[in-house]
């Protein structure tokens, strides 16, 4: 660490002044995010077919995945047939959500769906120590219809149920999912940030190939899986 580039050292007053300048921009972004959220609440919605997924207890209608809630967030987890370790990005993203009870107060639920057969999906969930509810779309066109066809990536979709009808209200993928994650929010406040080559960083800051610092699925299993829970 001694030969690593460091931020310049200044007195407290200078540091506070620079922080105050940055805070103006941070507040502007916060207000912009509020404005975007307001637009999101004004989006129209699309009526969905009466899909049937596979859950831990067997077939379940999409409308019933809501349980007693009216709002549903669905993360479509990438799935590669025959692979012991699935997408590390999806595995890492969903490993964050261990306490979702707070959504009860907002009449909402958050679940995982995947194209993998339900038995394999549940086995993988246990292997990596995932705490969310999982469903399979292996025998349903649901995944394809919401932007997560077999072999085509991941997605977040949000749905609203009114009576017995389900509507799609929002979708994102790629870096759009970062707003739903606490990992990058924490990493981005660190002095060295994500340390990935694409980042705009000062000269001499540590930088590595993109994704090279991400935990692999096996590492996540070691941290949160059955063996870790027994320790």
C-alpha atoms as one frame of an Amber mdcrd trajectory, in Angstrom:
protein
   0.000   0.000   0.000   2.885   2.406   0.625   3.599   2.892  -3.095  -0.055
   3.402  -4.051  -1.190   6.821  -5.244  -3.039   8.798  -2.580  -5.428  11.757
  -2.582  -3.707  15.076  -1.785  -3.599  16.045   1.888  -5.175  19.431   2.727
  -6.345  21.269   5.829  -9.858  20.650   7.196 -11.284  23.928   5.844 -10.102
  23.188   2.304 -11.458  19.641   2.530 -14.861  20.919   3.712 -14.990  23.454
   0.869 -14.313  20.757  -1.726 -16.873  18.472  -0.106 -19.462  21.265  -0.165
 -18.819  21.761  -3.887 -19.355  18.054  -4.505 -22.479  18.053  -2.349 -24.146
  20.501  -4.746 -23.775  17.952  -7.541 -24.852  15.061  -5.306 -28.008  16.937
  -4.326 -28.739  17.675  -7.987 -28.521  13.956  -8.779 -30.805  13.152  -5.836
 -33.398  15.585  -7.120 -33.073  14.146 -10.631 -33.630  10.632  -9.288 -36.733
  11.926  -7.483 -37.981  13.379 -10.769 -37.329  10.086 -12.580 -39.183   8.176
  -9.862 -42.111  10.555 -10.296 -42.139   9.811 -14.034 -41.961   6.087 -13.274
 -45.081   6.376 -11.132 -46.851   7.922 -14.125 -45.954   5.203 -16.631 -48.819
   3.337 -18.283 -48.996  -0.439 -17.858 -49.529  -3.537 -19.989 -51.961  -6.340
 -19.219 -50.201  -9.703 -18.907 -51.453 -13.169 -19.858 -52.333 -15.645 -17.127
 -48.867 -17.250 -16.870 -48.222 -20.391 -14.846 -44.768 -20.723 -13.265 -43.231
 -23.499 -11.182 -42.663 -22.849  -7.493 -41.354 -24.842  -4.559 -44.843 -26.250
  -3.998 -45.610 -26.895  -7.685 -47.354 -24.916 -10.447 -48.430 -21.395  -9.479
 -50.164 -18.656 -11.424 -48.258 -15.396 -11.762 -51.170 -13.670 -10.034 -50.643
 -15.942  -7.020 -46.890 -15.242  -6.818 -47.962 -11.891  -5.349 -49.276 -13.702
  -2.267 -51.460 -11.192  -0.468 -49.613  -8.220  -2.011 -50.610  -6.037  -4.957
 -47.075  -5.185  -6.181 -44.330  -7.547  -7.282 -40.653  -7.068  -8.214 -39.222
  -9.940 -10.261 -35.527 -10.512 -10.911 -34.886 -12.785 -13.894 -31.738 -14.740
 -13.023 -29.650 -15.948 -15.974 -29.495 -19.722 -16.333 -27.084 -21.940 -18.261
 -28.340 -25.532 -18.661 -26.085 -28.175 -17.124 -23.801 -25.697 -15.335 -23.005
 -26.208 -11.660 -22.297 -22.495 -11.164 -24.653 -20.005 -12.711 -24.092 -16.334
 -13.608 -21.882 -14.747 -10.950 -23.383 -11.294 -11.527 -26.929 -12.575 -10.922
 -25.757 -14.716  -8.010 -23.998 -11.759  -6.401 -26.842  -9.317  -7.049 -29.505
 -11.512  -5.453 -27.260 -12.528  -2.541 -27.724  -9.021  -1.094 -31.399  -9.462
  -0.305 -31.562 -11.319   2.988 -34.196  -9.222   4.805 -37.114  -8.285   2.569
 -39.771  -8.064   5.251 -39.747  -4.260   5.019 -41.600  -4.580   1.702 -44.666
  -5.824   3.586 -45.412  -2.266   4.690 -45.420  -1.214   1.022 -47.762  -4.005
  -0.114 -44.982  -5.561  -2.193 -42.937  -8.711  -2.710 -39.560  -9.365  -4.417
 -38.788 -12.777  -5.988 -36.400 -14.517  -8.368 -37.434 -16.305 -11.542 -35.149
 -18.320 -13.783 -35.340 -20.437 -16.916 -33.798 -23.381 -15.059 -36.008 -26.323
 -14.053 -37.409 -25.730 -10.586 -35.569 -28.618  -8.908 -32.222 -27.419 -10.286
 -33.046 -23.801  -9.472 -33.898 -24.599  -5.856 -30.765 -26.728  -5.508 -28.680
 -23.817  -6.769 -30.462 -21.432  -4.418 -29.456 -23.650  -1.488 -25.910 -24.117
  -2.774 -25.210 -20.383  -2.823 -27.190 -19.573   0.325 -29.787 -17.393  -1.408
 -32.648 -16.251   0.869 -35.221 -15.209  -1.754 -38.235 -17.097  -3.123 -37.472
 -18.718  -6.480 -39.724 -19.694  -9.378 -39.042 -21.404 -12.692 -40.230 -20.220
 -16.100 -38.820 -23.285 -17.888 -42.292 -24.301 -19.069 -43.654 -20.803 -19.629
 -43.080 -18.002 -22.179 -42.980 -15.532 -19.279 -39.186 -15.061 -19.359 -39.114
 -14.383 -23.079 -42.056 -11.992 -22.834 -40.410  -9.838 -20.132 -36.970  -9.455
 -21.690 -35.170 -12.471 -20.229 -35.409 -15.226 -22.830 -33.300 -18.383 -22.399
 -29.632 -17.490 -22.848 -30.374 -13.794 -23.300 -29.463 -12.197 -20.014 -31.130
 -10.866 -16.912 -33.828  -8.325 -16.159 -35.851  -6.626 -13.458 -39.584  -6.283
 -13.994 -42.274  -4.786 -11.786 -45.914  -5.809 -11.814 -49.168  -4.592 -10.322
 -52.105  -6.872  -9.572 -55.612  -5.484  -9.643 -58.245  -8.022  -8.642 -57.059
 -11.146 -10.505 -55.320  -9.377 -13.386 -51.557  -8.707 -13.569 -50.053  -5.675
 -15.319 -46.415  -4.954 -16.190 -45.381  -1.477 -15.033 -41.572  -1.188 -15.335
 -38.489  -2.956 -16.698 -34.731  -2.501 -16.643 -31.580  -4.483 -17.329 -27.830
  -3.956 -17.574 -26.562  -1.148 -15.365 -30.135  -0.100 -14.740 -30.140  -2.653
 -11.935 -27.433  -0.732 -10.030 -30.035   1.567  -8.467 -31.505  -1.508  -6.747
 -28.159  -2.624  -5.323 -26.275  -1.529  -2.239 -22.974  -3.055  -3.362 -21.970
  -0.445  -5.935 -23.371   2.370  -3.809 -20.962   1.358  -1.046 -18.024   0.763
  -3.388 -18.520   4.083  -5.178 -18.000   6.099  -1.966 -14.577   4.490  -1.426
 -11.531   6.601  -2.369 -10.489   4.118  -5.053 -14.031   3.309  -6.247 -14.633
   0.184  -8.296 -11.038   0.085  -9.524 -12.178  -0.915 -13.016 -10.404   0.252
 -16.167 -13.388   2.143 -17.578 -13.678   4.417 -14.543 -12.514   8.024 -14.688
  -9.923   7.997 -11.897  -6.882  10.128 -11.036  -3.495   9.167 -12.434  -1.983
   6.231 -10.558  -5.257   4.979  -9.030  -5.467   1.157  -8.928  -7.440  -0.165
 -11.872  -8.217  -3.706 -13.010 -10.115  -5.305 -15.892 -13.877  -4.895 -15.633
 -15.540  -7.598 -13.472 -12.181  -8.898 -12.209 -12.967  -7.903  -8.611 -16.479
  -9.337  -8.632 -17.030 -12.412  -6.483 -17.534 -15.637  -8.421 -20.492 -17.884
  -7.712 -18.261 -20.376  -5.869 -16.911 -17.580  -3.673 -20.455 -16.448  -2.892
 -21.394 -20.012  -1.979 -18.386 -20.172   0.345 -19.511 -16.945   2.034 -23.233
 -17.635   2.310 -23.906 -21.283   1.437 -24.603 -24.230   3.756 -20.975 -24.651
   4.840 -20.728 -20.972   5.805 -24.003 -21.105   7.734 -22.711 -24.025   9.797
 -19.651 -22.087  10.949
